[in-house]
PDB file of C-alpha atoms in Angstrom:
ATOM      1  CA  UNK A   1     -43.183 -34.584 -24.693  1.00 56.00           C
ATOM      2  CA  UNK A   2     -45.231 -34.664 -21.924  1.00 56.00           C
ATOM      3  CA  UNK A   3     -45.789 -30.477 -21.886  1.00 56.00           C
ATOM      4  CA  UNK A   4     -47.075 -31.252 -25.169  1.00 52.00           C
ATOM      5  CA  UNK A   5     -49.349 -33.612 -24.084  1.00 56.00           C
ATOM      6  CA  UNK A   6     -50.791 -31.635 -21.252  1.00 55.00           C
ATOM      7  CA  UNK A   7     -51.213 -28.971 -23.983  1.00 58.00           C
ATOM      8  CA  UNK A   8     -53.251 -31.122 -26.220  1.00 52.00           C
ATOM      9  CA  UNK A   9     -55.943 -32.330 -24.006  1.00 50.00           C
ATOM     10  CA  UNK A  10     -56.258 -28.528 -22.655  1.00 58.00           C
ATOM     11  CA  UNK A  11     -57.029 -27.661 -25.963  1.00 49.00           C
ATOM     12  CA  UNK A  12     -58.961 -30.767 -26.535  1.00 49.00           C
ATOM     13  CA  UNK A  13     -61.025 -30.310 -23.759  1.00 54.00           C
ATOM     14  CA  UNK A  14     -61.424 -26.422 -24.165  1.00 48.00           C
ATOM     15  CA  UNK A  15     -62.670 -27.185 -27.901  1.00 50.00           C
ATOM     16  CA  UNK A  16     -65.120 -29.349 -26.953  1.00 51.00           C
ATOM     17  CA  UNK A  17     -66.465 -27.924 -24.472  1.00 49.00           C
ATOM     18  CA  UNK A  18     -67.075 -24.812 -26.481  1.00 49.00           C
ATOM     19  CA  UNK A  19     -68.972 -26.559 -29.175  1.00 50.00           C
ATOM     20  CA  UNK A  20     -72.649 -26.659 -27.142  1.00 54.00           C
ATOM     21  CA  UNK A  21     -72.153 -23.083 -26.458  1.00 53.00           C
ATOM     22  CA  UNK A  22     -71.844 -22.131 -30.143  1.00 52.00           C
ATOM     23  CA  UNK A  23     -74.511 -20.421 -32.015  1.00 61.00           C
ATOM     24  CA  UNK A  24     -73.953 -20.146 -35.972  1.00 56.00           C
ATOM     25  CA  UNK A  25     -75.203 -16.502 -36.231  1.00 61.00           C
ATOM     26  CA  UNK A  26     -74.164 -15.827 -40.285  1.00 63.00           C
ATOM     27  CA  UNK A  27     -74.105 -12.542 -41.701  1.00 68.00           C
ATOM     28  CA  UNK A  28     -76.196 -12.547 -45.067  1.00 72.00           C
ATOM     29  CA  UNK A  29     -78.501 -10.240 -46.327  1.00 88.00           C
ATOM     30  CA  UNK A  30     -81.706 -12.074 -46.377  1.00 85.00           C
ATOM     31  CA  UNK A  31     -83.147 -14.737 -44.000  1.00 87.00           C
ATOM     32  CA  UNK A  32     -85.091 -15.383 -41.279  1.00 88.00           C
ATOM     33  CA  UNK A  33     -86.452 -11.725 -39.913  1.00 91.00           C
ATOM     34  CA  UNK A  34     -88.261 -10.017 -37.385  1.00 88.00           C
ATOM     35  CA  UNK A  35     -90.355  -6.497 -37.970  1.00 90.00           C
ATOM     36  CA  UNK A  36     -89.551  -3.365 -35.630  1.00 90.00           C
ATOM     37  CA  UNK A  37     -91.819  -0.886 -36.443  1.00 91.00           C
ATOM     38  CA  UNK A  38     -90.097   2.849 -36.289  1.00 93.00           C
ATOM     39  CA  UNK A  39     -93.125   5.016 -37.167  1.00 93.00           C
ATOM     40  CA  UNK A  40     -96.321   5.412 -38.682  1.00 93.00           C
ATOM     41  CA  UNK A  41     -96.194   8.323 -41.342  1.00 91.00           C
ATOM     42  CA  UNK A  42     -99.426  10.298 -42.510  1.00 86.00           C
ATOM     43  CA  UNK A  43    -100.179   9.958 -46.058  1.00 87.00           C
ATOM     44  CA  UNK A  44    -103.201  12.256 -47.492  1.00 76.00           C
ATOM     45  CA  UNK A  45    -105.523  13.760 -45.404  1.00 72.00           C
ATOM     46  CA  UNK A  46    -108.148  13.946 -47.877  1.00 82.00           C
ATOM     47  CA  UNK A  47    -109.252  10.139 -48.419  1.00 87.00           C
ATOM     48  CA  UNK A  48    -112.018   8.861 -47.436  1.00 91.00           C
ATOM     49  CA  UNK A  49    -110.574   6.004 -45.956  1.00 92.00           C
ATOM     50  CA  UNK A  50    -107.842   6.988 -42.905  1.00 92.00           C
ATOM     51  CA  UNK A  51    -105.473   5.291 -40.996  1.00 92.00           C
ATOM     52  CA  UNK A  52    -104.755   7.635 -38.230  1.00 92.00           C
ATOM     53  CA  UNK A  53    -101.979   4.975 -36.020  1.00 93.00           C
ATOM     54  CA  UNK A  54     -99.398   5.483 -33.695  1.00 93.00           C
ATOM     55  CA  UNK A  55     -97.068   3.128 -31.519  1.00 93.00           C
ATOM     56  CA  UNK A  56     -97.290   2.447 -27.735  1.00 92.00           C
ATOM     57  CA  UNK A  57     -94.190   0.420 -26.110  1.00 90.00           C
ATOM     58  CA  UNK A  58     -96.075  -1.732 -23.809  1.00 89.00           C
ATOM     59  CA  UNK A  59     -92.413  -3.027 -22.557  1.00 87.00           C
ATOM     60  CA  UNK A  60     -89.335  -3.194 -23.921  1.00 84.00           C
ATOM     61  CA  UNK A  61     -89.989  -6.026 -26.439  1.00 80.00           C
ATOM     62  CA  UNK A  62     -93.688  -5.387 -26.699  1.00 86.00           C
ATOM     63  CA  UNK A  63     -95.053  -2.794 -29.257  1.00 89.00           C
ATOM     64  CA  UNK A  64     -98.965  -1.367 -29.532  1.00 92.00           C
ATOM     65  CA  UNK A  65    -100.545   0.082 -32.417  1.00 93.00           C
ATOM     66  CA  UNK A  66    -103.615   2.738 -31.526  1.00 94.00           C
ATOM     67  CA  UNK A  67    -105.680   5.034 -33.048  1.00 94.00           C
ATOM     68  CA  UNK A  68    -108.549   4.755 -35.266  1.00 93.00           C
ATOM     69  CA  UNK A  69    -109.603   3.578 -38.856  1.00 92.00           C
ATOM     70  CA  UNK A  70    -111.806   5.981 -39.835  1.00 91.00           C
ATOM     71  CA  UNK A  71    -113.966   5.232 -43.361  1.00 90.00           C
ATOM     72  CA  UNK A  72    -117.202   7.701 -43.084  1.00 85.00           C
ATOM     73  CA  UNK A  73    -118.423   7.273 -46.958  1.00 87.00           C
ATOM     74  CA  UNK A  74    -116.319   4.287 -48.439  1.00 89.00           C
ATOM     75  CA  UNK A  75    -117.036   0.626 -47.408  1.00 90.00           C
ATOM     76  CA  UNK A  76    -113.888  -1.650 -47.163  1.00 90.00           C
ATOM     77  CA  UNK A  77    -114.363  -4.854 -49.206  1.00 91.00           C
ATOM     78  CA  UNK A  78    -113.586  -6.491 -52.139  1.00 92.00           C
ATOM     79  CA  UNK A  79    -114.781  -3.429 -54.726  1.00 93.00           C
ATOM     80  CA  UNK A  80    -111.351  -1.663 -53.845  1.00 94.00           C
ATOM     81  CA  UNK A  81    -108.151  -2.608 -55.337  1.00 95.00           C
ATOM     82  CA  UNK A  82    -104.644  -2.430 -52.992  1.00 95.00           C
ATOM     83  CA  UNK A  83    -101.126  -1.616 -54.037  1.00 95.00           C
ATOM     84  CA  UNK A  84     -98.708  -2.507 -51.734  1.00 93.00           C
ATOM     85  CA  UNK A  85     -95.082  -1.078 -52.223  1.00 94.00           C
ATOM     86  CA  UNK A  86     -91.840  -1.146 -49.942  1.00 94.00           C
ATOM     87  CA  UNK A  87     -89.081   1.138 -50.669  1.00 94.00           C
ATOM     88  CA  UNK A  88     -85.674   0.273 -49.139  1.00 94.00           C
ATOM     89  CA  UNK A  89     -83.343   2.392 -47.110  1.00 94.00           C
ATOM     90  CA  UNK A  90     -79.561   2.340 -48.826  1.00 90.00           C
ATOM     91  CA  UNK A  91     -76.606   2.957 -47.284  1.00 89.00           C
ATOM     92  CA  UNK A  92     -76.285   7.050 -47.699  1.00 92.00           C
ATOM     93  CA  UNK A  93     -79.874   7.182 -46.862  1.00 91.00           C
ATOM     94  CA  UNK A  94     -81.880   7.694 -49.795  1.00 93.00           C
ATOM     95  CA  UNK A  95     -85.290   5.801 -50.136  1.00 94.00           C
ATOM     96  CA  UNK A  96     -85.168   3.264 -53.248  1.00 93.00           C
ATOM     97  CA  UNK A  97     -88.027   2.911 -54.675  1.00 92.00           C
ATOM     98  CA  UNK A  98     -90.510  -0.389 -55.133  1.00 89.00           C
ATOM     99  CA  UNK A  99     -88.451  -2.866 -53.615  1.00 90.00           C
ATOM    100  CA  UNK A 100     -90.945  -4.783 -53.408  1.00 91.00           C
ATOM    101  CA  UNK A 101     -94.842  -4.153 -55.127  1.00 93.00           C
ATOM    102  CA  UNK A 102     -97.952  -6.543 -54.176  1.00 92.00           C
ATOM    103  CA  UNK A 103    -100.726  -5.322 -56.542  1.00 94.00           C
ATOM    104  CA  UNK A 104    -104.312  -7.236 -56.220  1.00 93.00           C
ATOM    105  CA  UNK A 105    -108.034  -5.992 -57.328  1.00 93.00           C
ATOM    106  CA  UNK A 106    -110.185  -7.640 -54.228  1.00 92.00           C
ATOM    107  CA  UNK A 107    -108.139  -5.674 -51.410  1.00 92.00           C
ATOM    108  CA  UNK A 108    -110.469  -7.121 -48.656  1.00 92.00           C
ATOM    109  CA  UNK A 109    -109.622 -11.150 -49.471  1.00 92.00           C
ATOM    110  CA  UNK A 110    -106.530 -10.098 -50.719  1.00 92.00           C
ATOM    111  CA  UNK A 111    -104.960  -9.044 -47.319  1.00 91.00           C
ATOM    112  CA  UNK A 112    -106.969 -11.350 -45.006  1.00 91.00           C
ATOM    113  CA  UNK A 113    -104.701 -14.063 -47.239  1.00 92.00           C
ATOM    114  CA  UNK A 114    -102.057 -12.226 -46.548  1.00 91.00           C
ATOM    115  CA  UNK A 115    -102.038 -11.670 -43.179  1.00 90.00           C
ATOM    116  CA  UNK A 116    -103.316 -15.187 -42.367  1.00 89.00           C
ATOM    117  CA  UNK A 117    -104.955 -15.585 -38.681  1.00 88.00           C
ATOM    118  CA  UNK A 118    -103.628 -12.089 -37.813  1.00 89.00           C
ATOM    119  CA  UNK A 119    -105.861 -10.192 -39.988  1.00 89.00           C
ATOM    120  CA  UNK A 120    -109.064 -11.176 -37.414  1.00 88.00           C
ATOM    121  CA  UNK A 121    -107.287 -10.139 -34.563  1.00 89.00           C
ATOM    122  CA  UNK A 122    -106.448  -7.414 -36.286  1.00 90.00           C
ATOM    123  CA  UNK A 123    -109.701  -6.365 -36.913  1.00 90.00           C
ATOM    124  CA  UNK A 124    -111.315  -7.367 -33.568  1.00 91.00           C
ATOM    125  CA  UNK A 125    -108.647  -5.253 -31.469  1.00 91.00           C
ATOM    126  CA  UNK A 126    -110.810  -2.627 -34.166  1.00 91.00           C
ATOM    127  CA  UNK A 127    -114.014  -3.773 -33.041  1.00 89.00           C
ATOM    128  CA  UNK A 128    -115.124  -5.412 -36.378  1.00 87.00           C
ATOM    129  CA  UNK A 129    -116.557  -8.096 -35.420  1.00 79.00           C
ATOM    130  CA  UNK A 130    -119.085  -9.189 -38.337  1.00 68.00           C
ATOM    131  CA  UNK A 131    -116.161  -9.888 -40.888  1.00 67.00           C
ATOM    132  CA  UNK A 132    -118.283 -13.181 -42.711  1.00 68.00           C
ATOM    133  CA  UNK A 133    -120.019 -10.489 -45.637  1.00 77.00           C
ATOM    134  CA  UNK A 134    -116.021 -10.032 -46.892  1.00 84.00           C
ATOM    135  CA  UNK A 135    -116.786  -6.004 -45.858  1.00 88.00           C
ATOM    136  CA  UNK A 136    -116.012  -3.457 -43.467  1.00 89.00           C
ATOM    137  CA  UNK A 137    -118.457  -0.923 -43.217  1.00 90.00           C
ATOM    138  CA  UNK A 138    -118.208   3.283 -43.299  1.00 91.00           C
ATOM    139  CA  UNK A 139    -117.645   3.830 -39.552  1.00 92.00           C
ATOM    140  CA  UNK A 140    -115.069   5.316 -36.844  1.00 93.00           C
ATOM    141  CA  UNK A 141    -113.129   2.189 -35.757  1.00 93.00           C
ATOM    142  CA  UNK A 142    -110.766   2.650 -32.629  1.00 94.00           C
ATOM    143  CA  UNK A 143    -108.046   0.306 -30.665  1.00 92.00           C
ATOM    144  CA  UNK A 144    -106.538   0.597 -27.608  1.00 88.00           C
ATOM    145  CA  UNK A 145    -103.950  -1.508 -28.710  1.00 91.00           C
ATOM    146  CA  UNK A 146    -103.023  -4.260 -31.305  1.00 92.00           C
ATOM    147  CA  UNK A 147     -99.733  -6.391 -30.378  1.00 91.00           C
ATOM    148  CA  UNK A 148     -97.683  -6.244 -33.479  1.00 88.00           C
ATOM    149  CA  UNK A 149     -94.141  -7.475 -31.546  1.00 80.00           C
ATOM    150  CA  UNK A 150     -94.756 -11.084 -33.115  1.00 75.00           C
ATOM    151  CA  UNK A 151     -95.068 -10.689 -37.131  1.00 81.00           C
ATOM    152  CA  UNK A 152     -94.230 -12.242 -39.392  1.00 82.00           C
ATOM    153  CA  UNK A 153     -95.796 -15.518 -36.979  1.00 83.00           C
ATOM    154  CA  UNK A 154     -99.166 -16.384 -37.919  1.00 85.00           C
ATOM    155  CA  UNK A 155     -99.256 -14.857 -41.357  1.00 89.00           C
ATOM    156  CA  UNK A 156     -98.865 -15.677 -44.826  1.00 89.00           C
ATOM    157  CA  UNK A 157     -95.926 -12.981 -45.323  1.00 88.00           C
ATOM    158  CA  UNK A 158     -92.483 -14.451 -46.986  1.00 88.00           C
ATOM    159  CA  UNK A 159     -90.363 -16.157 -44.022  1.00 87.00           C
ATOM    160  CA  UNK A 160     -87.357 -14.453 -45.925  1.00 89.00           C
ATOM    161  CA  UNK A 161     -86.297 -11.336 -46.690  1.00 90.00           C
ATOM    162  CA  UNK A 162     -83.473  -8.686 -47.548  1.00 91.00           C
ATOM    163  CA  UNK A 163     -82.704  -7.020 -44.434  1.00 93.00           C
ATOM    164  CA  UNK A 164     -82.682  -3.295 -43.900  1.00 93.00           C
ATOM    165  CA  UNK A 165     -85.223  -0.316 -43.444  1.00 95.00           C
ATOM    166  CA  UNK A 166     -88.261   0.064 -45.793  1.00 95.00           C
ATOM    167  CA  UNK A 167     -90.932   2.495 -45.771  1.00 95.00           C
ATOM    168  CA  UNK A 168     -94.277   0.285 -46.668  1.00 94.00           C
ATOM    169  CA  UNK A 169     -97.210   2.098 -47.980  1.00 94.00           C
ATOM    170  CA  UNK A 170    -100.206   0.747 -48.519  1.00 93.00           C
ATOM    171  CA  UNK A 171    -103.043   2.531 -51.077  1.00 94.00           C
ATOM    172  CA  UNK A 172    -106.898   1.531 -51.785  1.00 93.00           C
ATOM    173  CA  UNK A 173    -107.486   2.304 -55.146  1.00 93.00           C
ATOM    174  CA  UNK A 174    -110.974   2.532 -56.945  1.00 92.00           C
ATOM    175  CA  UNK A 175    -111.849   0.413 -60.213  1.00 89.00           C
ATOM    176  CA  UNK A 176    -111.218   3.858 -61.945  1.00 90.00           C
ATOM    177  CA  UNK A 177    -107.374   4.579 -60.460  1.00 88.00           C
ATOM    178  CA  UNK A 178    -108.473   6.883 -58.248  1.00 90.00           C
ATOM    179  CA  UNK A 179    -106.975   6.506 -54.410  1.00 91.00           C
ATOM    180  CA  UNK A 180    -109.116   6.426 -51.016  1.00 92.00           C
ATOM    181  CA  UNK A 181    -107.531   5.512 -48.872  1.00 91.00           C
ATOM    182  CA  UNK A 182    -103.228   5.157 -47.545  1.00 93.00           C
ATOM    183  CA  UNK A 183    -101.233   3.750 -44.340  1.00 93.00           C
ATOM    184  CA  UNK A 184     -97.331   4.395 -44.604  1.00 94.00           C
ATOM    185  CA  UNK A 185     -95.334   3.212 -41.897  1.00 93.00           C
ATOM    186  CA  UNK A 186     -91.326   2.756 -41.786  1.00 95.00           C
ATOM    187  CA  UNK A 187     -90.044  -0.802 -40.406  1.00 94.00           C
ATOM    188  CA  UNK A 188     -86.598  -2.231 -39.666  1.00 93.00           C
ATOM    189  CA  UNK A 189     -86.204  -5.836 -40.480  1.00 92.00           C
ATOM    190  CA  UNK A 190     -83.898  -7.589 -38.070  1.00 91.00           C
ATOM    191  CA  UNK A 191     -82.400 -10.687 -38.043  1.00 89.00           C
ATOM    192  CA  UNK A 192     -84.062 -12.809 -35.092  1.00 87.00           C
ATOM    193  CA  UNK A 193     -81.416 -12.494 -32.655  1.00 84.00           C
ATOM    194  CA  UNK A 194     -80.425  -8.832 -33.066  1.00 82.00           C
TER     195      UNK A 194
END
């Protein structure tokens, strides 16, 4: 009797002391996420509106996008309309299409609502600074680096999602249908701790 005793307040004690250390980690498909970004992908070389990005690993949990926004003819603003569409990864690696679609006529307000307080940075780390006239004009615009290690913080994006890979692509479209301008990029969303 008194083995057993010994034996339940080890256990006891070994239980309890466990319980502070314990972090509920579950494993469902959709929560909380953060964004790894794998690559940025060229889409058409023949808009007038380009998105010429690639990634720079400032450290090892720190990622850069550079490059240049280049728009010589078209001015960014709230004349173009933006379809946004994320196709998902499945398990024998074929890309499902439209996941998820985000379709809006005023592509300028649509994705400063979006991306919430991110969406000036973004644009500064551009060097658009004049961003009051809802436009950005024809130009060359280039970055030596925009931190994008933190997202979905400080926007307006969903706080949960289905986690896996999805290729994102984003198109400016004309009134008449017609495209200008694409950015396609591939991302991995995580849950927070992995």
């Amino acid at each position: 009797m008194k083995y057993v005793f010994i034996i339940l307040a080890e256990f006891l004690i070994l239980v309890d002391s466990g319980k502070n250390d314990f972090n509920f980690r579950p494993n469902l498909p959709l929560g909380n996420y953060r964004v790894n970004v794998l690559a940025f992908v060229p889409c058409n070389s023949n808009s007038t509106i380009q998105f010429n990005f690639f990634l720079f690993k400032t450290s090892t949990n720190t990622t850069d996008i550079r490059g240049n926004i280049t728009s010589l003819k078209k001015t960014i603003d709230d004349s173009l309309a933006i379809r946004i569409s994320m196709d998902i990864k499945d398990k024998i690696g074929s890309w499902q299409s439209n996941a998820y679609v985000y379709k809006t006529p005023k592509a300028y307000t649509s994705l400063k609502n979006l991306l919430g307080a991110e969406y000036e940075k973004f644009l500064y780390s551009f060097g658009i600074n004049e961003t009051t006239h809802k436009r950005i004009p024809p130009g060359i615009y280039t970055t030596k680096g925009y931190d994008i290690s933190n997202y979905p913080a400080n926007t307006n994006l969903p706080r949960q999602i289905f986690y896996g890979t999805y290729r994102f692509k984003g198109v400016y479209m004309e009134k008449n249908g017609d495209q200008c301008g694409c950015v396609m990029f591939i991302v991995e969303i995580k849950r927070p701790w992995e």
